[in-house]
Protein backbone atom coordinates (compact mmCIF):
# COMPACT_ATOMS: atom_id res chain seq x y z
CA UNK A 1 0.00 0.00 0.00
CA UNK A 2 0.86 3.64 -0.48
CA UNK A 3 0.59 6.08 2.44
CA UNK A 4 1.07 9.85 2.47
CA UNK A 5 2.48 11.09 5.75
CA UNK A 6 2.78 14.77 6.66
CA UNK A 7 5.86 15.50 8.78
CA UNK A 8 5.78 18.28 11.33
CA UNK A 9 9.35 18.22 12.58
CA UNK A 10 8.97 21.34 14.69
CA UNK A 11 11.70 22.72 16.91
CA UNK A 12 14.58 21.68 19.16
CA UNK A 13 15.16 17.93 18.94
CA UNK A 14 12.01 17.60 16.77
CA UNK A 15 13.83 17.26 13.42
CA UNK A 16 16.26 14.61 14.70
CA UNK A 17 13.65 12.38 16.30
CA UNK A 18 11.25 12.65 13.37
CA UNK A 19 14.05 11.74 10.99
CA UNK A 20 14.77 8.64 13.10
CA UNK A 21 11.12 7.57 12.89
CA UNK A 22 11.14 8.18 9.13
CA UNK A 23 14.13 5.87 8.73
CA UNK A 24 12.33 3.20 10.76
CA UNK A 25 9.19 3.57 8.61
CA UNK A 26 11.29 3.30 5.45
CA UNK A 27 12.70 0.03 6.73
CA UNK A 28 9.16 -1.21 7.46
CA UNK A 29 8.11 -0.19 3.94
CA UNK A 30 11.01 -2.09 2.43
CA UNK A 31 10.39 -5.21 4.47
CA UNK A 32 6.60 -5.37 4.18
CA UNK A 33 6.11 -3.87 0.73
CA UNK A 34 4.58 -0.46 1.54
CA UNK A 35 5.47 2.95 0.21
CA UNK A 36 5.46 5.84 2.62
CA UNK A 37 5.60 9.28 1.02
CA UNK A 38 6.70 12.01 3.40
CA UNK A 39 5.87 15.71 2.99
CA UNK A 40 7.32 18.16 5.52
CA UNK A 41 5.46 21.23 6.79
CA UNK A 42 6.57 23.88 9.27
CA UNK A 43 5.00 24.24 12.70
CA UNK A 44 5.76 26.06 15.95
CA UNK A 45 8.90 28.17 16.23
CA UNK A 46 10.11 27.05 12.79
CA UNK A 47 6.89 28.44 11.28
CA UNK A 48 7.15 31.63 13.35
CA UNK A 49 10.65 32.25 12.01
CA UNK A 50 9.57 31.68 8.42
CA UNK A 51 6.03 33.12 8.31
CA UNK A 52 5.58 35.08 11.55
CA UNK A 53 2.82 32.74 12.82
CA UNK A 54 3.12 29.34 14.55
CA UNK A 55 0.62 27.52 12.32
CA UNK A 56 -0.20 28.39 8.72
CA UNK A 57 -3.17 27.38 6.60
CA UNK A 58 -0.69 25.61 4.31
CA UNK A 59 0.37 23.33 7.16
CA UNK A 60 -3.26 22.68 8.15
CA UNK A 61 -4.23 21.90 4.55
CA UNK A 62 -1.21 19.64 4.10
CA UNK A 63 -2.12 17.66 7.23
CA UNK A 64 -5.78 17.40 6.17
CA UNK A 65 -4.72 16.14 2.75
CA UNK A 66 -2.43 13.47 4.23
CA UNK A 67 -3.26 9.96 5.40
CA UNK A 68 -1.64 10.72 8.76
CA UNK A 69 0.69 13.12 10.52
CA UNK A 70 3.92 12.59 12.47
CA UNK A 71 5.02 15.42 14.74
CA UNK A 72 8.28 15.98 16.66
CA UNK A 73 7.97 18.75 19.25
CA UNK A 74 7.50 22.50 19.32
CA UNK A 75 8.82 25.42 21.33
CA UNK A 76 12.04 26.81 22.72
CA UNK A 77 13.47 29.76 24.65
CA UNK A 78 13.67 31.89 21.52
CA UNK A 79 9.86 32.13 21.37
CA UNK A 80 9.08 32.01 25.11
CA UNK A 81 8.36 35.71 25.48
CA UNK A 82 5.76 35.90 22.69
CA UNK A 83 2.13 36.55 23.66
CA UNK A 84 -0.02 33.45 24.30
CA UNK A 85 -1.70 33.29 20.91
CA UNK A 86 1.63 33.51 19.07
CA UNK A 87 3.51 30.90 21.07
CA UNK A 88 4.65 27.69 19.33
CA UNK A 89 2.45 25.65 21.73
CA UNK A 90 -0.59 27.42 20.31
CA UNK A 91 0.14 25.64 17.03
CA UNK A 92 -0.24 22.27 18.73
CA UNK A 93 -3.67 23.19 20.06
CA UNK A 94 -4.49 24.67 16.65
CA UNK A 95 -3.55 21.63 14.60
CA UNK A 96 -5.40 19.27 16.98
CA UNK A 97 -8.54 21.41 16.68
CA UNK A 98 -8.22 21.87 12.91
CA UNK A 99 -7.94 18.12 12.42
CA UNK A 100 -10.79 17.40 14.87
CA UNK A 101 -8.55 15.24 17.05
CA UNK A 102 -10.67 14.95 20.19
CA UNK A 103 -9.04 11.76 21.47
CA UNK A 104 -5.52 11.53 22.83
CA UNK A 105 -4.22 8.06 23.63
CA UNK A 106 -1.19 8.05 25.91
CA UNK A 107 0.04 4.60 26.87
CA UNK A 108 2.34 4.40 29.90
CA UNK A 109 3.92 1.02 30.38
CA UNK A 110 6.83 -0.11 32.48
CA UNK A 111 9.45 -1.77 30.30
CA UNK A 112 10.99 -4.70 32.19
CA UNK A 113 14.42 -3.68 30.85
CA UNK A 114 13.95 -0.20 32.34
CA UNK A 115 12.62 -1.20 35.76
CA UNK A 116 15.70 0.30 37.33
CA UNK A 117 14.77 3.71 35.93
CA UNK A 118 11.41 3.75 37.67
CA UNK A 119 11.57 6.17 40.61
CA UNK A 120 9.03 4.11 42.58
CA UNK A 121 10.04 1.54 45.20
CA UNK A 122 10.63 -1.94 43.83
CA UNK A 123 7.74 -3.57 45.71
CA UNK A 124 5.31 -1.00 44.27
CA UNK A 125 6.16 -1.93 40.69
CA UNK A 126 6.91 -5.60 41.26
CA UNK A 127 4.13 -6.56 38.85
CA UNK A 128 4.82 -3.73 36.42
CA UNK A 129 1.99 -1.57 35.07
CA UNK A 130 0.39 -0.89 31.73
CA UNK A 131 -1.90 2.14 31.62
CA UNK A 132 -3.75 3.72 28.70
CA UNK A 133 -4.69 7.31 29.32
CA UNK A 134 -7.56 8.51 27.14
CA UNK A 135 -7.40 12.29 27.31
CA UNK A 136 -10.06 14.56 25.84
CA UNK A 137 -8.07 16.83 23.53
CA UNK A 138 -10.11 19.59 21.92
CA UNK A 139 -12.34 20.86 24.71
CA UNK A 140 -12.27 22.03 28.30
CA UNK A 141 -10.28 24.87 29.76
CA UNK A 142 -7.54 24.84 27.08
CA UNK A 143 -10.16 25.87 24.55
CA UNK A 144 -12.68 27.73 26.70
CA UNK A 145 -13.47 31.41 26.85
CA UNK A 146 -10.60 33.39 28.28
CA UNK A 147 -9.43 36.90 28.71
CA UNK A 148 -8.00 39.73 30.74
CA UNK A 149 -10.10 42.32 32.50
CA UNK A 150 -10.19 44.85 35.29
CA UNK A 151 -11.56 43.26 38.43
CA UNK A 152 -12.16 44.24 42.03
CA UNK A 153 -8.42 44.13 42.78
CA UNK A 154 -7.24 45.50 39.43
CA UNK A 155 -5.85 43.45 36.58
CA UNK A 156 -7.15 39.87 36.39
CA UNK A 157 -7.20 36.98 33.93
CA UNK A 158 -9.63 34.11 33.52
CA UNK A 159 -9.96 30.80 31.65
CA UNK A 160 -13.14 28.74 31.62
CA UNK A 161 -13.85 25.03 31.53
CA UNK A 162 -16.90 23.96 29.51
CA UNK A 163 -17.88 20.47 28.34
CA UNK A 164 -20.91 19.55 26.29
CA UNK A 165 -22.74 16.23 26.43
CA UNK A 166 -21.57 15.53 22.86
CA UNK A 167 -17.90 16.02 23.78
CA UNK A 168 -18.14 13.83 26.86
CA UNK A 169 -20.07 11.08 25.10
CA UNK A 170 -17.66 10.76 22.21
CA UNK A 171 -14.53 10.55 24.39
CA UNK A 172 -16.23 8.17 26.84
CA UNK A 173 -17.19 5.90 23.94
CA UNK A 174 -13.55 5.69 22.85
CA UNK A 175 -12.54 4.91 26.44
CA UNK A 176 -15.12 2.15 26.95
CA UNK A 177 -14.17 0.57 23.65
CA UNK A 178 -10.48 0.82 24.46
CA UNK A 179 -11.09 -0.85 27.85
CA UNK A 180 -13.07 -3.60 26.17
CA UNK A 181 -10.04 -4.45 24.00
CA UNK A 182 -7.69 -4.41 27.00
CA UNK A 183 -8.28 -5.67 30.54
CA UNK A 184 -11.86 -4.40 30.74
CA UNK A 185 -11.32 -1.82 33.47
CA UNK A 186 -12.08 1.88 33.09
CA UNK A 187 -11.47 4.62 35.65
CA UNK A 188 -13.00 7.99 34.87
CA UNK A 189 -11.12 10.82 36.57
CA UNK A 190 -12.82 14.09 37.49
CA UNK A 191 -13.27 16.65 40.24
CA UNK A 192 -17.00 16.08 40.75
CA UNK A 193 -16.85 17.20 44.38
CA UNK A 194 -16.20 20.74 43.14
CA UNK A 195 -16.79 21.24 39.41
CA UNK A 196 -20.06 21.25 37.49
CA UNK A 197 -18.25 20.12 34.33
CA UNK A 198 -17.07 17.07 36.28
CA UNK A 199 -20.56 16.34 37.59
CA UNK A 200 -21.91 16.30 34.03
CA UNK A 201 -18.92 14.20 32.98
CA UNK A 202 -19.57 11.67 35.72
CA UNK A 203 -23.32 11.50 35.04
CA UNK A 204 -22.76 10.78 31.35
CA UNK A 205 -20.05 8.18 32.00
CA UNK A 206 -22.45 6.39 34.38
CA UNK A 207 -25.23 6.44 31.79
CA UNK A 208 -22.91 5.00 29.17
CA UNK A 209 -21.57 2.34 31.51
CA UNK A 210 -24.91 0.58 31.18
CA UNK A 211 -24.17 -0.09 27.52
CA UNK A 212 -20.83 -1.66 28.46
CA UNK A 213 -21.65 -4.26 31.13
CA UNK A 214 -18.43 -6.10 30.25
CA UNK A 215 -16.35 -3.08 31.34
CA UNK A 216 -15.82 -2.49 35.05
CA UNK A 217 -16.20 1.27 35.36
CA UNK A 218 -15.49 3.46 38.37
CA UNK A 219 -14.73 7.10 39.19
CA UNK A 220 -11.79 8.69 40.92
CA UNK A 221 -11.18 12.27 41.96
CA UNK A 222 -8.20 13.80 40.22
CA UNK A 223 -6.25 14.65 43.37
CA UNK A 224 -6.66 11.08 44.59
CA UNK A 225 -5.66 9.81 41.13
CA UNK A 226 -2.41 11.78 41.28
CA UNK A 227 -1.67 9.98 44.54
CA UNK A 228 -2.85 6.53 43.42
CA UNK A 229 -0.59 6.67 40.35
CA UNK A 230 2.47 6.62 42.58
CA UNK A 231 0.95 4.47 45.32
CA UNK A 232 -0.30 1.61 43.16
CA UNK A 233 -0.02 2.19 39.40
CA UNK A 234 -0.95 -1.43 38.61
CA UNK A 235 -4.58 -0.74 39.61
CA UNK A 236 -5.07 1.28 36.40
CA UNK A 237 -5.98 -0.16 33.02
CA UNK A 238 -7.76 2.58 31.02
CA UNK A 239 -8.15 6.11 32.37
CA UNK A 240 -10.51 8.61 30.77
CA UNK A 241 -10.31 12.25 31.71
CA UNK A 242 -10.60 15.87 30.60
CA UNK A 243 -8.04 17.80 28.61
CA UNK A 244 -6.24 19.48 31.52
CA UNK A 245 -6.37 16.57 33.97
CA UNK A 246 -5.11 14.28 31.19
CA UNK A 247 -2.28 16.66 30.37
CA UNK A 248 -1.09 16.64 33.98
CA UNK A 249 -1.66 12.97 34.80
CA UNK A 250 0.01 11.77 31.60
CA UNK A 251 3.24 13.56 32.53
CA UNK A 252 3.08 11.93 35.95
CA UNK A 253 2.43 8.52 34.40
CA UNK A 254 5.31 8.98 32.00
CA UNK A 255 7.74 9.78 34.78
CA UNK A 256 6.96 6.58 36.67
CA UNK A 257 7.88 4.57 33.55
CA UNK A 258 11.42 5.84 34.01
CA UNK A 259 11.84 8.22 31.11
CA UNK A 260 9.54 10.62 29.35
CA UNK A 261 11.73 9.91 26.32
CA UNK A 262 9.94 6.59 25.84
CA UNK A 263 6.29 7.59 25.67
CA UNK A 264 4.35 7.82 22.44
CA UNK A 265 0.91 9.26 21.78
CA UNK A 266 -1.84 9.13 19.21
CA UNK A 267 -4.39 11.87 18.63
CA UNK A 268 -7.47 10.73 16.76
CA UNK A 269 -10.77 12.08 15.52
CA UNK A 270 -13.62 10.30 13.87
CA UNK A 271 -11.68 9.08 10.84
CA UNK A 272 -8.42 7.19 10.49
CA UNK A 273 -6.26 10.28 10.01
CA UNK A 274 -4.37 10.92 13.21
CA UNK A 275 -1.51 12.92 14.60
CA UNK A 276 1.25 11.00 16.33
CA UNK A 277 3.82 12.59 18.59
CA UNK A 278 6.06 11.82 21.53
CA UNK A 279 4.66 13.21 24.75
CA UNK A 280 7.92 14.94 25.63
CA UNK A 281 8.92 18.43 24.54
CA UNK A 282 11.53 19.92 22.25
CA UNK A 283 14.48 19.73 24.70
CA UNK A 284 16.29 22.76 23.24
CA UNK A 285 19.27 22.18 25.58
CA UNK A 286 20.30 19.05 23.67
CA UNK A 287 19.00 19.93 20.21
CA UNK A 288 21.25 19.18 17.26
CA UNK A 289 23.73 17.16 19.34
CA UNK A 290 22.64 13.62 18.43
CA UNK A 291 21.76 13.03 22.10
CA UNK A 292 17.95 12.85 22.01
CA UNK A 293 16.11 9.62 22.66
CA UNK A 294 14.09 8.94 19.46
CA UNK A 295 12.17 5.97 20.91
CA UNK A 296 8.99 7.88 21.83
CA UNK A 297 8.75 9.15 18.26
CA UNK A 298 9.55 5.74 16.79
CA UNK A 299 6.83 4.22 18.98
CA UNK A 300 4.49 7.01 17.86
CA UNK A 301 5.13 5.85 14.28
CA UNK A 302 4.24 2.31 15.43
CA UNK A 303 0.96 3.68 16.83
CA UNK A 304 0.29 5.33 13.45
CA UNK A 305 0.75 2.01 11.66
CA UNK A 306 -1.75 0.41 14.02
CA UNK A 307 -4.42 3.08 14.52
CA UNK A 308 -4.37 4.90 11.18
CA UNK A 309 -3.36 2.16 8.75
CA UNK A 310 -4.41 -1.04 10.54
CA UNK A 311 -0.93 -2.53 9.95
CA UNK A 312 -0.75 -4.69 13.07
CA UNK A 313 2.26 -6.85 12.28
CA UNK A 314 4.27 -3.89 11.00
CA UNK A 315 3.46 -1.98 14.20
CA UNK A 316 4.41 -4.98 16.32
CA UNK A 317 7.69 -5.28 14.39
CA UNK A 318 8.70 -1.80 15.56
CA UNK A 319 7.65 -2.45 19.16
CA UNK A 320 9.52 -5.77 19.12
CA UNK A 321 12.66 -4.11 17.74
CA UNK A 322 12.59 -1.45 20.46
CA UNK A 323 12.17 -4.17 23.11
CA UNK A 324 15.06 -6.15 21.64
CA UNK A 325 17.38 -3.14 21.62
CA UNK A 326 16.53 -2.26 25.23
CA UNK A 327 16.85 -5.88 26.34
CA UNK A 328 20.28 -6.02 24.68
CA UNK A 329 21.26 -3.17 27.00
CA UNK A 330 21.50 -0.30 24.51
CA UNK A 331 20.58 3.07 25.97
CA UNK A 332 20.41 6.73 25.06
CA UNK A 333 21.81 9.27 27.53
CA UNK A 334 18.48 9.89 29.31
CA UNK A 335 18.29 6.25 30.40
CA UNK A 336 22.01 5.38 30.58
CA UNK A 337 22.69 6.61 34.16
CA UNK A 338 26.06 7.92 33.13
CA UNK A 339 26.89 4.58 31.50
CA UNK A 340 27.61 4.14 27.83
CA UNK A 341 25.04 5.95 25.71
CA UNK A 342 24.27 5.69 22.04
CA UNK A 343 23.38 8.75 20.00
CA UNK A 344 20.03 9.36 18.33
CA UNK A 345 21.29 8.03 15.01
CA UNK A 346 23.05 5.00 16.50
CA UNK A 347 20.13 3.76 18.58
CA UNK A 348 17.93 4.18 15.51
CA UNK A 349 20.41 2.04 13.54
CA UNK A 350 20.10 -0.66 16.20
CA UNK A 351 16.31 -0.57 16.07
CA UNK A 352 16.37 -0.80 12.25
CA UNK A 353 18.75 -3.79 12.43
CA UNK A 354 16.17 -5.56 14.60
CA UNK A 355 13.26 -5.11 12.19
C1 LIG B 1 1.11 18.05 25.75
C2 LIG B 1 1.62 19.44 25.94
C3 LIG B 1 0.65 20.39 25.26
C4 LIG B 1 -0.71 20.15 25.85
C5 LIG B 1 1.02 21.87 25.33
C6 LIG B 1 2.42 22.13 24.86
C7 LIG B 1 0.03 22.72 24.57
O1 LIG B 1 1.77 19.72 27.28
O2 LIG B 1 0.98 17.61 24.59
O3 LIG B 1 0.84 17.40 26.75
O4 LIG B 1 -1.03 20.66 26.90
O5 LIG B 1 -1.47 19.39 25.27
MG1 LIG C 1 1.57 18.05 28.50
mmCIF file of N, CA and C and ligand atoms in Angstrom, residues 89 92-93 96 106 135 137 142 247 251 277, ligand 1:
data_model
loop_
_atom_site.group_PDB
_atom_site.id
_atom_site.type_symbol
_atom_site.label_atom_id
_atom_site.label_comp_id
_atom_site.label_asym_id
_atom_site.label_seq_id
_atom_site.Cartn_x
_atom_site.Cartn_y
_atom_site.Cartn_z
ATOM 1 N N UNK A 89 3.397 26.613 21.158
ATOM 2 C CA UNK A 89 2.453 25.653 21.728
ATOM 3 C C UNK A 89 1.040 25.865 21.199
ATOM 4 N N UNK A 92 0.146 23.644 18.398
ATOM 5 C CA UNK A 92 -0.244 22.269 18.732
ATOM 6 C C UNK A 92 -1.741 22.199 18.975
ATOM 7 N N UNK A 93 -2.230 23.147 19.798
ATOM 8 C CA UNK A 93 -3.672 23.192 20.063
ATOM 9 C C UNK A 93 -4.410 23.436 18.756
ATOM 10 N N UNK A 96 -4.485 20.290 16.424
ATOM 11 C CA UNK A 96 -5.400 19.275 16.978
ATOM 12 C C UNK A 96 -6.847 19.674 16.685
ATOM 13 N N UNK A 106 -2.555 7.969 25.376
ATOM 14 C CA UNK A 106 -1.186 8.048 25.908
ATOM 15 C C UNK A 106 -0.883 6.802 26.731
ATOM 16 N N UNK A 135 -7.236 10.885 26.938
ATOM 17 C CA UNK A 135 -7.396 12.292 27.308
ATOM 18 C C UNK A 135 -8.272 12.998 26.277
ATOM 19 N N UNK A 137 -9.156 15.973 24.050
ATOM 20 C CA UNK A 137 -8.069 16.829 23.534
ATOM 21 C C UNK A 137 -8.493 18.156 22.897
ATOM 22 N N UNK A 142 -8.558 24.418 28.046
ATOM 23 C CA UNK A 142 -7.540 24.840 27.084
ATOM 24 C C UNK A 142 -8.167 25.507 25.869
ATOM 25 N N UNK A 247 -3.588 16.058 30.634
ATOM 26 C CA UNK A 247 -2.277 16.657 30.375
ATOM 27 C C UNK A 247 -1.368 16.425 31.585
ATOM 28 N N UNK A 251 1.828 13.295 32.205
ATOM 29 C CA UNK A 251 3.237 13.555 32.531
ATOM 30 C C UNK A 251 3.648 12.769 33.777
ATOM 31 N N UNK A 277 2.695 11.794 18.068
ATOM 32 C CA UNK A 277 3.817 12.587 18.590
ATOM 33 C C UNK A 277 4.291 12.015 19.917
HETATM 34 C C1 LIG B 1 1.111 18.045 25.753
HETATM 35 C C2 LIG B 1 1.616 19.443 25.940
HETATM 36 C C3 LIG B 1 0.648 20.387 25.263
HETATM 37 C C4 LIG B 1 -0.711 20.145 25.854
HETATM 38 C C5 LIG B 1 1.021 21.865 25.328
HETATM 39 C C6 LIG B 1 2.417 22.127 24.862
HETATM 40 C C7 LIG B 1 0.029 22.719 24.568
HETATM 41 O O1 LIG B 1 1.774 19.721 27.277
HETATM 42 O O2 LIG B 1 0.984 17.614 24.590
HETATM 43 O O3 LIG B 1 0.836 17.397 26.745
HETATM 44 O O4 LIG B 1 -1.028 20.661 26.904
HETATM 45 O O5 LIG B 1 -1.471 19.393 25.267
#
